[in-house]
mmCIF file of C-alpha atoms and ligand atoms in Angstrom:
data_model
loop_
_atom_site.group_PDB
_atom_site.id
_atom_site.type_symbol
_atom_site.label_atom_id
_atom_site.label_comp_id
_atom_site.label_asym_id
_atom_site.label_seq_id
_atom_site.Cartn_x
_atom_site.Cartn_y
_atom_site.Cartn_z
ATOM 1 C CA MET A 774 0.216 -1.826 23.946
ATOM 2 C CA ALA A 775 1.498 1.103 21.875
ATOM 3 C CA LYS A 776 3.242 3.799 23.893
ATOM 4 C CA LYS A 777 3.891 7.224 22.296
ATOM 5 C CA ASN A 778 7.535 7.994 21.444
ATOM 6 C CA GLN A 779 8.529 4.334 21.612
ATOM 7 C CA THR A 780 11.040 3.596 18.842
ATOM 8 C CA LEU A 781 10.026 1.215 16.068
ATOM 9 C CA GLY A 782 12.663 -1.240 17.258
ATOM 10 C CA GLU A 783 11.274 -1.249 20.810
ATOM 11 C CA PHE A 784 7.720 -1.567 19.480
ATOM 12 C CA ILE A 785 8.610 -4.577 17.297
ATOM 13 C CA ILE A 786 10.273 -6.396 20.200
ATOM 14 C CA GLU A 787 7.468 -5.552 22.633
ATOM 15 C CA ASN A 788 4.730 -6.721 20.236
ATOM 16 C CA GLN A 789 6.497 -9.769 18.846
ATOM 17 C CA ALA A 790 4.823 -12.051 21.368
ATOM 18 C CA SER A 791 1.364 -10.911 20.254
ATOM 19 C CA PHE A 792 2.086 -12.086 16.710
ATOM 20 C CA LYS A 793 0.823 -15.634 16.215
ATOM 21 C CA TYR A 794 3.971 -16.730 14.386
ATOM 22 C CA THR A 795 6.446 -15.653 17.076
ATOM 23 C CA SER A 796 9.519 -17.028 15.346
ATOM 24 C CA GLY A 797 11.003 -13.539 15.223
ATOM 25 C CA GLU A 798 11.350 -13.802 11.443
ATOM 26 C CA LEU A 799 8.543 -11.294 10.875
ATOM 27 C CA SER A 800 10.232 -8.873 13.264
ATOM 28 C CA ARG A 801 13.453 -9.208 11.277
ATOM 29 C CA LEU A 802 11.425 -8.690 8.106
ATOM 30 C CA ILE A 803 9.843 -5.469 9.382
ATOM 31 C CA ASN A 804 13.307 -4.349 10.498
ATOM 32 C CA SER A 805 14.682 -4.910 7.009
ATOM 33 C CA ILE A 806 11.851 -2.815 5.560
ATOM 34 C CA ARG A 807 12.704 -0.140 8.111
ATOM 35 C CA LEU A 808 16.324 -0.092 6.899
ATOM 36 C CA ALA A 809 15.365 0.052 3.207
ATOM 37 C CA ALA A 810 12.876 2.851 3.946
ATOM 38 C CA LYS A 811 15.635 4.952 5.514
ATOM 39 C CA VAL A 812 17.960 4.374 2.547
ATOM 40 C CA VAL A 813 15.252 5.242 -0.012
ATOM 41 C CA ASN A 814 14.137 8.226 2.051
ATOM 42 C CA HIS A 815 17.668 9.621 1.901
ATOM 43 C CA GLU A 816 17.620 9.528 -1.910
ATOM 44 C CA VAL A 817 13.999 10.735 -2.288
ATOM 45 C CA ASN A 818 14.768 13.756 -0.122
ATOM 46 C CA LYS A 819 17.653 14.846 -2.325
ATOM 47 C CA ALA A 820 16.129 13.819 -5.664
ATOM 48 C CA GLY A 821 16.317 17.370 -6.915
ATOM 49 C CA LEU A 822 19.996 17.659 -6.147
ATOM 50 C CA VAL A 823 21.528 14.695 -7.873
ATOM 51 C CA ASP A 824 21.126 13.195 -11.298
ATOM 52 C CA ILE A 825 18.724 10.548 -10.023
ATOM 53 C CA ILE A 826 15.397 11.939 -11.188
ATOM 54 C CA GLY A 827 13.924 11.782 -14.624
ATOM 55 C CA ALA A 828 13.153 8.649 -16.607
ATOM 56 C CA ALA A 829 15.615 5.778 -16.388
ATOM 57 C CA GLY A 830 15.054 5.267 -20.093
ATOM 58 C CA GLU A 831 13.276 1.936 -19.546
ATOM 59 C CA THR A 832 9.626 0.974 -19.055
ATOM 60 C CA ASN A 833 8.178 -1.599 -16.613
ATOM 61 C CA ILE A 834 5.610 -4.337 -17.330
ATOM 62 C CA GLN A 835 2.912 -1.729 -16.790
ATOM 63 C CA GLY A 836 4.299 0.139 -19.806
ATOM 64 C CA GLU A 837 5.015 3.096 -17.505
ATOM 65 C CA ASP A 838 8.253 5.079 -17.828
ATOM 66 C CA GLN A 839 10.514 3.961 -14.997
ATOM 67 C CA GLN A 840 11.835 6.948 -13.061
ATOM 68 C CA LYS A 841 15.385 6.455 -11.811
ATOM 69 C CA LEU A 842 14.094 6.565 -8.219
ATOM 70 C CA ASP A 843 11.623 3.781 -9.057
ATOM 71 C CA VAL A 844 14.554 1.613 -10.115
ATOM 72 C CA TYR A 845 16.658 2.700 -7.149
ATOM 73 C CA ALA A 846 13.890 1.995 -4.612
ATOM 74 C CA ASN A 847 13.150 -1.365 -6.217
ATOM 75 C CA ASP A 848 16.816 -2.381 -6.094
ATOM 76 C CA LYS A 849 17.213 -1.258 -2.462
ATOM 77 C CA PHE A 850 14.167 -3.108 -1.136
ATOM 78 C CA ILE A 851 15.046 -6.283 -3.041
ATOM 79 C CA GLN A 852 18.706 -6.079 -1.937
ATOM 80 C CA THR A 853 17.792 -5.499 1.747
ATOM 81 C CA LEU A 854 15.161 -8.251 1.827
ATOM 82 C CA THR A 855 17.528 -10.677 0.107
ATOM 83 C CA ASN A 856 20.630 -9.904 2.186
ATOM 84 C CA ARG A 857 18.758 -10.284 5.482
ATOM 85 C CA ASN A 858 17.910 -13.887 4.452
ATOM 86 C CA ILE A 859 14.318 -13.717 5.669
ATOM 87 C CA VAL A 860 12.156 -14.190 2.571
ATOM 88 C CA CYS A 861 11.917 -17.009 0.027
ATOM 89 C CA GLY A 862 10.420 -14.820 -2.703
ATOM 90 C CA ILE A 863 9.699 -11.221 -3.735
ATOM 91 C CA ALA A 864 7.242 -9.708 -6.235
ATOM 92 C CA SER A 865 7.460 -6.084 -7.303
ATOM 93 C CA GLU A 866 5.569 -3.714 -9.562
ATOM 94 C CA GLU A 867 8.926 -3.062 -11.237
ATOM 95 C CA GLU A 868 9.674 -6.760 -11.924
ATOM 96 C CA ASP A 869 7.937 -8.646 -14.737
ATOM 97 C CA ASP A 870 7.933 -11.905 -12.738
ATOM 98 C CA PHE A 871 8.447 -12.852 -9.076
ATOM 99 C CA ILE A 872 11.977 -13.339 -7.735
ATOM 100 C CA VAL A 873 13.019 -16.679 -6.180
ATOM 101 C CA VAL A 874 15.451 -15.768 -3.375
ATOM 102 C CA ASN A 875 18.232 -18.352 -3.783
ATOM 103 C CA SER A 876 21.399 -16.481 -2.911
ATOM 104 C CA GLN A 877 20.827 -16.476 0.862
ATOM 105 C CA ASP A 878 18.096 -19.109 1.085
ATOM 106 C CA GLU A 879 19.608 -21.881 -0.976
ATOM 107 C CA ASN A 880 17.620 -24.512 0.921
ATOM 108 C CA HIS A 881 14.410 -22.512 0.613
ATOM 109 C CA GLN A 882 13.860 -22.593 4.367
ATOM 110 C CA ASN A 883 12.464 -19.064 4.650
ATOM 111 C CA LYS A 884 8.713 -18.863 5.155
ATOM 112 C CA TYR A 885 7.700 -15.372 4.000
ATOM 113 C CA VAL A 886 7.026 -13.746 0.645
ATOM 114 C CA VAL A 887 6.901 -9.967 0.173
ATOM 115 C CA LEU A 888 5.095 -8.024 -2.530
ATOM 116 C CA ILE A 889 6.041 -4.374 -3.029
ATOM 117 C CA ASP A 890 5.262 -1.247 -4.963
ATOM 118 C CA PRO A 891 8.684 0.265 -4.325
ATOM 119 C CA LEU A 892 7.813 3.829 -5.243
ATOM 120 C CA ASP A 893 4.107 4.511 -5.744
ATOM 121 C CA GLY A 894 3.160 7.861 -7.254
ATOM 122 C CA SER A 895 6.586 8.174 -8.839
ATOM 123 C CA SER A 896 5.236 10.536 -11.522
ATOM 124 C CA ASN A 897 5.199 13.096 -8.677
ATOM 125 C CA ILE A 898 8.949 12.846 -8.043
ATOM 126 C CA ASP A 899 9.992 15.548 -10.496
ATOM 127 C CA VAL A 900 7.404 17.984 -9.132
ATOM 128 C CA ASN A 901 8.366 17.455 -5.485
ATOM 129 C CA VAL A 902 5.081 15.897 -4.413
ATOM 130 C CA SER A 903 5.111 13.082 -1.833
ATOM 131 C CA VAL A 904 5.480 9.469 -2.939
ATOM 132 C CA GLY A 905 5.391 6.170 -1.077
ATOM 133 C CA THR A 906 6.406 2.530 -0.788
ATOM 134 C CA ILE A 907 3.710 -0.121 -0.244
ATOM 135 C CA PHE A 908 4.426 -3.646 1.054
ATOM 136 C CA SER A 909 2.409 -6.800 1.637
ATOM 137 C CA ILE A 910 3.651 -9.903 3.501
ATOM 138 C CA TYR A 911 2.371 -13.506 3.371
ATOM 139 C CA ARG A 912 3.559 -16.869 4.678
ATOM 140 C CA ARG A 913 4.340 -19.189 1.784
ATOM 141 C CA VAL A 914 1.734 -21.913 1.105
ATOM 142 C CA THR A 915 3.978 -24.311 -0.883
ATOM 143 C CA PRO A 916 6.278 -26.717 1.029
ATOM 144 C CA VAL A 917 9.316 -25.223 2.794
ATOM 145 C CA GLY A 918 12.449 -26.644 1.161
ATOM 146 C CA THR A 919 11.120 -26.142 -2.369
ATOM 147 C CA PRO A 920 11.556 -23.016 -4.502
ATOM 148 C CA VAL A 921 8.776 -20.464 -4.032
ATOM 149 C CA SER A 922 6.105 -20.608 -6.749
ATOM 150 C CA LYS A 923 3.451 -18.263 -8.181
ATOM 151 C CA GLU A 924 0.703 -19.609 -5.883
ATOM 152 C CA ASP A 925 2.654 -18.280 -2.898
ATOM 153 C CA PHE A 926 2.016 -14.793 -4.311
ATOM 154 C CA LEU A 927 -1.539 -15.330 -5.616
ATOM 155 C CA GLN A 928 -3.097 -15.503 -2.142
ATOM 156 C CA LYS A 929 -6.244 -13.617 -1.100
ATOM 157 C CA GLY A 930 -5.608 -10.381 0.773
ATOM 158 C CA SER A 931 -7.285 -11.931 3.807
ATOM 159 C CA GLU A 932 -4.215 -14.218 4.131
ATOM 160 C CA GLN A 933 -1.762 -11.316 4.633
ATOM 161 C CA VAL A 934 0.237 -11.503 7.879
ATOM 162 C CA ALA A 935 1.449 -7.898 7.633
ATOM 163 C CA ALA A 936 1.129 -4.856 5.367
ATOM 164 C CA GLY A 937 2.123 -1.226 5.406
ATOM 165 C CA TYR A 938 3.499 1.783 3.620
ATOM 166 C CA VAL A 939 6.246 4.360 3.863
ATOM 167 C CA VAL A 940 5.137 7.888 2.940
ATOM 168 C CA TYR A 941 8.017 10.190 1.918
ATOM 169 C CA GLY A 942 6.213 13.462 2.627
ATOM 170 C CA THR A 943 6.745 16.565 4.750
ATOM 171 C CA SER A 944 8.013 13.949 7.153
ATOM 172 C CA THR A 945 8.755 10.317 6.440
ATOM 173 C CA MET A 946 6.441 7.832 8.118
ATOM 174 C CA LEU A 947 6.245 4.046 8.290
ATOM 175 C CA VAL A 948 2.659 2.876 8.894
ATOM 176 C CA TYR A 949 1.974 -0.857 9.239
ATOM 177 C CA THR A 950 -0.188 -3.604 10.715
ATOM 178 C CA THR A 951 0.396 -7.240 11.672
ATOM 179 C CA GLY A 952 -3.335 -7.752 12.222
ATOM 180 C CA ASP A 953 -3.476 -6.067 15.621
ATOM 181 C CA GLY A 954 -4.334 -2.478 14.664
ATOM 182 C CA VAL A 955 -2.408 0.152 12.685
ATOM 183 C CA ASN A 956 0.504 2.168 14.093
ATOM 184 C CA GLY A 957 2.398 5.072 12.515
ATOM 185 C CA PHE A 958 6.072 5.837 13.094
ATOM 186 C CA THR A 959 7.754 9.107 12.129
ATOM 187 C CA LEU A 960 11.426 9.215 11.142
ATOM 188 C CA ASN A 961 13.753 11.570 12.963
ATOM 189 C CA PRO A 962 16.212 12.028 10.078
ATOM 190 C CA ALA A 963 18.838 13.562 12.359
ATOM 191 C CA ILE A 964 19.385 10.227 14.100
ATOM 192 C CA GLY A 965 17.733 7.812 11.635
ATOM 193 C CA THR A 966 15.212 6.520 14.167
ATOM 194 C CA PHE A 967 11.480 5.960 13.670
ATOM 195 C CA TYR A 968 9.360 6.992 16.683
ATOM 196 C CA LEU A 969 5.771 5.914 17.393
ATOM 197 C CA SER A 970 3.921 9.154 16.618
ATOM 198 C CA HIS A 971 0.456 7.811 15.630
ATOM 199 C CA PRO A 972 -0.563 4.863 17.843
ATOM 200 C CA ASN A 973 -3.730 2.896 16.948
ATOM 201 C CA MET A 974 -4.617 4.844 13.796
ATOM 202 C CA GLU A 975 -8.279 4.643 12.773
ATOM 203 C CA PHE A 976 -10.440 5.998 9.963
ATOM 204 C CA PRO A 977 -13.276 8.199 11.257
ATOM 205 C CA GLU A 978 -16.477 6.325 10.263
ATOM 206 C CA ASP A 979 -17.543 9.409 8.268
ATOM 207 C CA GLY A 980 -15.548 12.038 6.444
ATOM 208 C CA LYS A 981 -15.822 15.020 4.161
ATOM 209 C CA ILE A 982 -13.070 14.327 1.653
ATOM 210 C CA TYR A 983 -13.415 12.412 -1.608
ATOM 211 C CA SER A 984 -10.324 11.564 -3.654
ATOM 212 C CA VAL A 985 -10.751 10.655 -7.330
ATOM 213 C CA ASN A 986 -9.286 11.809 -10.628
ATOM 214 C CA GLU A 987 -12.306 13.721 -11.926
ATOM 215 C CA GLY A 988 -10.531 14.170 -15.250
ATOM 216 C CA ASN A 989 -11.817 10.664 -15.972
ATOM 217 C CA TYR A 990 -15.406 11.574 -15.026
ATOM 218 C CA ILE A 991 -16.986 10.994 -18.437
ATOM 219 C CA HIS A 992 -15.426 7.508 -18.540
ATOM 220 C CA PHE A 993 -16.727 6.412 -15.112
ATOM 221 C CA PRO A 994 -19.618 3.965 -14.473
ATOM 222 C CA ILE A 995 -22.970 5.693 -13.781
ATOM 223 C CA GLY A 996 -22.809 4.727 -10.101
ATOM 224 C CA VAL A 997 -19.502 6.568 -9.647
ATOM 225 C CA LYS A 998 -20.799 9.620 -11.511
ATOM 226 C CA LYS A 999 -23.875 9.704 -9.260
ATOM 227 C CA TYR A 1000 -21.778 9.295 -6.099
ATOM 228 C CA ILE A 1001 -19.519 12.199 -7.148
ATOM 229 C CA LYS A 1002 -22.596 14.382 -7.767
ATOM 230 C CA TYR A 1003 -23.941 13.269 -4.343
ATOM 231 C CA CYS A 1004 -20.673 14.472 -2.769
ATOM 232 C CA GLN A 1005 -21.062 17.828 -4.506
ATOM 233 C CA GLU A 1006 -24.710 18.442 -3.493
ATOM 234 C CA GLU A 1007 -25.592 21.141 -0.934
ATOM 235 C CA GLU A 1008 -27.354 18.958 1.621
ATOM 236 C CA GLY A 1009 -26.723 17.790 5.169
ATOM 237 C CA ASP A 1010 -22.960 17.671 5.736
ATOM 238 C CA ARG A 1011 -22.253 18.136 2.005
ATOM 239 C CA PRO A 1012 -20.740 19.361 -0.264
ATOM 240 C CA TYR A 1013 -17.577 17.492 0.597
ATOM 241 C CA THR A 1014 -14.078 18.651 -0.295
ATOM 242 C CA SER A 1015 -12.218 17.120 -3.242
ATOM 243 C CA ARG A 1016 -8.583 16.291 -2.540
ATOM 244 C CA TYR A 1017 -6.509 14.221 -4.995
ATOM 245 C CA ILE A 1018 -2.710 14.157 -4.788
ATOM 246 C CA GLY A 1019 -2.092 11.523 -7.459
ATOM 247 C CA SER A 1020 -0.243 9.459 -4.863
ATOM 248 C CA LEU A 1021 -2.330 6.650 -3.336
ATOM 249 C CA VAL A 1022 -0.247 6.469 -0.163
ATOM 250 C CA SER A 1023 -0.616 10.203 0.500
ATOM 251 C CA ASP A 1024 -4.350 10.333 -0.250
ATOM 252 C CA PHE A 1025 -4.922 7.222 1.901
ATOM 253 C CA HIS A 1026 -2.828 8.607 4.769
ATOM 254 C CA ARG A 1027 -4.651 11.948 4.820
ATOM 255 C CA ASN A 1028 -8.061 10.263 4.596
ATOM 256 C CA MET A 1029 -7.198 7.890 7.471
ATOM 257 C CA ILE A 1030 -6.364 10.842 9.699
ATOM 258 C CA LYS A 1031 -9.144 13.222 8.594
ATOM 259 C CA GLY A 1032 -11.806 10.854 7.241
ATOM 260 C CA GLY A 1033 -12.463 10.353 3.542
ATOM 261 C CA ILE A 1034 -12.776 8.009 0.593
ATOM 262 C CA TYR A 1035 -10.277 7.231 -2.173
ATOM 263 C CA MET A 1036 -11.618 5.862 -5.457
ATOM 264 C CA TYR A 1037 -9.905 4.521 -8.545
ATOM 265 C CA PRO A 1038 -12.903 3.065 -10.423
ATOM 266 C CA LYS A 1039 -12.903 1.133 -13.637
ATOM 267 C CA SER A 1040 -13.633 3.256 -16.688
ATOM 268 C CA SER A 1041 -14.138 2.951 -20.416
ATOM 269 C CA LYS A 1042 -10.376 3.558 -20.614
ATOM 270 C CA ASN A 1043 -9.346 1.061 -17.870
ATOM 271 C CA SER A 1044 -11.781 -1.859 -17.695
ATOM 272 C CA ASN A 1045 -10.332 -3.011 -14.336
ATOM 273 C CA GLY A 1046 -9.200 0.372 -13.077
ATOM 274 C CA LYS A 1047 -5.502 1.200 -12.751
ATOM 275 C CA LEU A 1048 -4.401 -0.010 -9.313
ATOM 276 C CA ARG A 1049 -2.850 -3.443 -8.857
ATOM 277 C CA LEU A 1050 -4.562 -5.898 -6.551
ATOM 278 C CA LEU A 1051 -1.530 -7.631 -5.046
ATOM 279 C CA TYR A 1052 0.855 -4.836 -4.051
ATOM 280 C CA GLU A 1053 -1.372 -1.763 -3.890
ATOM 281 C CA CYS A 1054 -5.011 -2.648 -3.108
ATOM 282 C CA ASN A 1055 -4.581 -5.674 -0.805
ATOM 283 C CA PRO A 1056 -2.044 -4.054 1.562
ATOM 284 C CA MET A 1057 -4.045 -0.811 1.690
ATOM 285 C CA ALA A 1058 -7.243 -2.826 2.242
ATOM 286 C CA PHE A 1059 -5.631 -4.726 5.147
ATOM 287 C CA LEU A 1060 -4.585 -1.413 6.717
ATOM 288 C CA ALA A 1061 -8.041 0.100 6.064
ATOM 289 C CA GLU A 1062 -9.907 -2.760 7.754
ATOM 290 C CA GLN A 1063 -7.459 -2.819 10.664
ATOM 291 C CA ALA A 1064 -8.148 0.938 11.021
ATOM 292 C CA ASN A 1065 -11.945 0.547 11.189
ATOM 293 C CA GLY A 1066 -12.292 1.457 7.502
ATOM 294 C CA LYS A 1067 -13.405 -0.489 4.436
ATOM 295 C CA ALA A 1068 -12.034 -1.461 1.009
ATOM 296 C CA SER A 1069 -13.987 -2.865 -1.944
ATOM 297 C CA ASP A 1070 -14.031 -2.999 -5.727
ATOM 298 C CA GLY A 1071 -17.354 -1.157 -5.558
ATOM 299 C CA PHE A 1072 -19.266 -4.359 -4.907
ATOM 300 C CA ASN A 1073 -17.091 -6.933 -3.096
ATOM 301 C CA ARG A 1074 -14.512 -6.913 -0.291
ATOM 302 C CA ILE A 1075 -11.053 -6.470 -1.833
ATOM 303 C CA MET A 1076 -9.445 -9.004 0.511
ATOM 304 C CA ASP A 1077 -11.866 -11.757 -0.586
ATOM 305 C CA VAL A 1078 -10.818 -11.547 -4.267
ATOM 306 C CA GLN A 1079 -8.889 -14.622 -5.446
ATOM 307 C CA PRO A 1080 -5.925 -13.296 -7.481
ATOM 308 C CA THR A 1081 -5.159 -14.934 -10.829
ATOM 309 C CA GLU A 1082 -2.284 -12.795 -12.111
ATOM 310 C CA LEU A 1083 0.700 -11.073 -10.455
ATOM 311 C CA HIS A 1084 -0.026 -7.645 -11.952
ATOM 312 C CA GLN A 1085 -3.783 -7.771 -12.218
ATOM 313 C CA ARG A 1086 -5.708 -4.547 -11.730
ATOM 314 C CA ILE A 1087 -8.932 -3.983 -9.802
ATOM 315 C CA PRO A 1088 -11.289 -1.051 -9.181
ATOM 316 C CA PHE A 1089 -10.626 0.384 -5.715
ATOM 317 C CA PHE A 1090 -12.900 2.176 -3.196
ATOM 318 C CA CYS A 1091 -11.253 2.627 0.185
ATOM 319 C CA GLY A 1092 -11.575 4.689 3.347
ATOM 320 C CA SER A 1093 -14.164 5.706 5.929
ATOM 321 C CA LYS A 1094 -16.655 2.876 6.313
ATOM 322 C CA ASN A 1095 -19.861 4.922 5.851
ATOM 323 C CA MET A 1096 -18.481 6.708 2.765
ATOM 324 C CA VAL A 1097 -17.401 3.449 1.078
ATOM 325 C CA GLU A 1098 -20.812 1.910 1.861
ATOM 326 C CA LYS A 1099 -22.578 4.968 0.368
ATOM 327 C CA ALA A 1100 -20.513 4.667 -2.813
ATOM 328 C CA GLU A 1101 -21.317 0.927 -2.938
ATOM 329 C CA GLU A 1102 -25.039 1.800 -2.688
ATOM 330 C CA PHE A 1103 -24.743 3.980 -5.822
ATOM 331 C CA MET A 1104 -22.747 1.264 -7.581
ATOM 332 C CA LYS A 1105 -25.349 -1.386 -6.726
ATOM 333 C CA GLU A 1106 -28.342 0.802 -7.697
ATOM 334 C CA ASN A 1107 -26.766 1.552 -11.086
ATOM 335 C CA SER A 1108 -24.987 -1.716 -11.884
HETATM 336 P P1 P6P B 896 -3.962 8.934 -12.249
HETATM 337 C C1 P6P B 896 0.316 6.353 -9.010
HETATM 338 O O1 P6P B 896 0.734 5.986 -10.334
HETATM 339 C C2 P6P B 896 -0.985 5.602 -8.741
HETATM 340 O O2 P6P B 896 -0.745 4.231 -8.817
HETATM 341 C C3 P6P B 896 -1.558 5.996 -7.387
HETATM 342 O O3 P6P B 896 -0.579 6.253 -6.440
HETATM 343 C C4 P6P B 896 -2.361 7.244 -7.714
HETATM 344 O O4 P6P B 896 -3.453 7.444 -6.816
HETATM 345 C C5 P6P B 896 -2.866 6.948 -9.123
HETATM 346 O O5 P6P B 896 -1.969 6.006 -9.704
HETATM 347 C C6 P6P B 896 -2.891 8.194 -9.974
HETATM 348 O O6 P6P B 896 -3.368 7.816 -11.251
HETATM 349 O O7 P6P B 896 -4.487 8.135 -13.421
HETATM 350 O O8 P6P B 896 -5.087 9.640 -11.499
HETATM 351 O O9 P6P B 896 -2.825 9.849 -12.576
#
């Protein structure tokens, strides 16, 4: 049971028994994410002060300019996960292919794989807008004792054992689930401790906020256009308010607290949308469902989609259950 002001360390120990794989490895894994989050937070919070912002001069597999903090966050999470000798493999938005963890796990005895978006929304770094880290954790499906393989990463979202995000905002929070609800921990930077500040987080079933990049409006499917117009109509509890930060973690976090829907639909410019299924949509979908919300591609449950590629994209509708279902109605009527 979550008790306010418990530290993250106390919470992990207290709830370890409720996790069906009580080997303690997952607890050590969450602890390693906690450490990496504190290290990255330290750099994100001083990004304007040191020569660590601005493009790193390279691009990732997505063809996006890698910001130095992207590279830094990626290195820190990979280094921490590897050094703690807990995972057998890691996949990252910033890595073309998955990483087989050999250095510490030379006999491939570790059972978990982690998929991360080390710094989501990184285009906001230089303008001092909040960014986040997203992580997704699975148990490997190939035999222990053999090197991890791609199928260990291409699992349906419904197979996740844990997922969460770090939001580096006005305060830094770690929000995660192991399948028993969603809990939010706020970092006290003075002492480097995360405290349970948001126990049992849940999406309100309804909300008044819709988050979408309306600059793409003319490229959206008809169903999305009609849903946006529905949100803007003067009727009942509408018009809604439009809020779009350009940082999935921040928009999701606000909508979970206040109620709302986040959409990144497909468009004539992006035939599968922009967000990646494995390390953005699946972890956020796991959190959404654990928080009484919903996540779909406009038609089907995100966590039922069978992945085929590490970096595949998928349209994403996520948030308050009734709002997602209303958007799905428009999608279905106009498909
Ligand atoms: P656009 C950040 O790059 C991201 O993946 C999400 O965090 C964010 O919601 C979205 O893309 C912003 O994309 O095309 O609206 O700028």
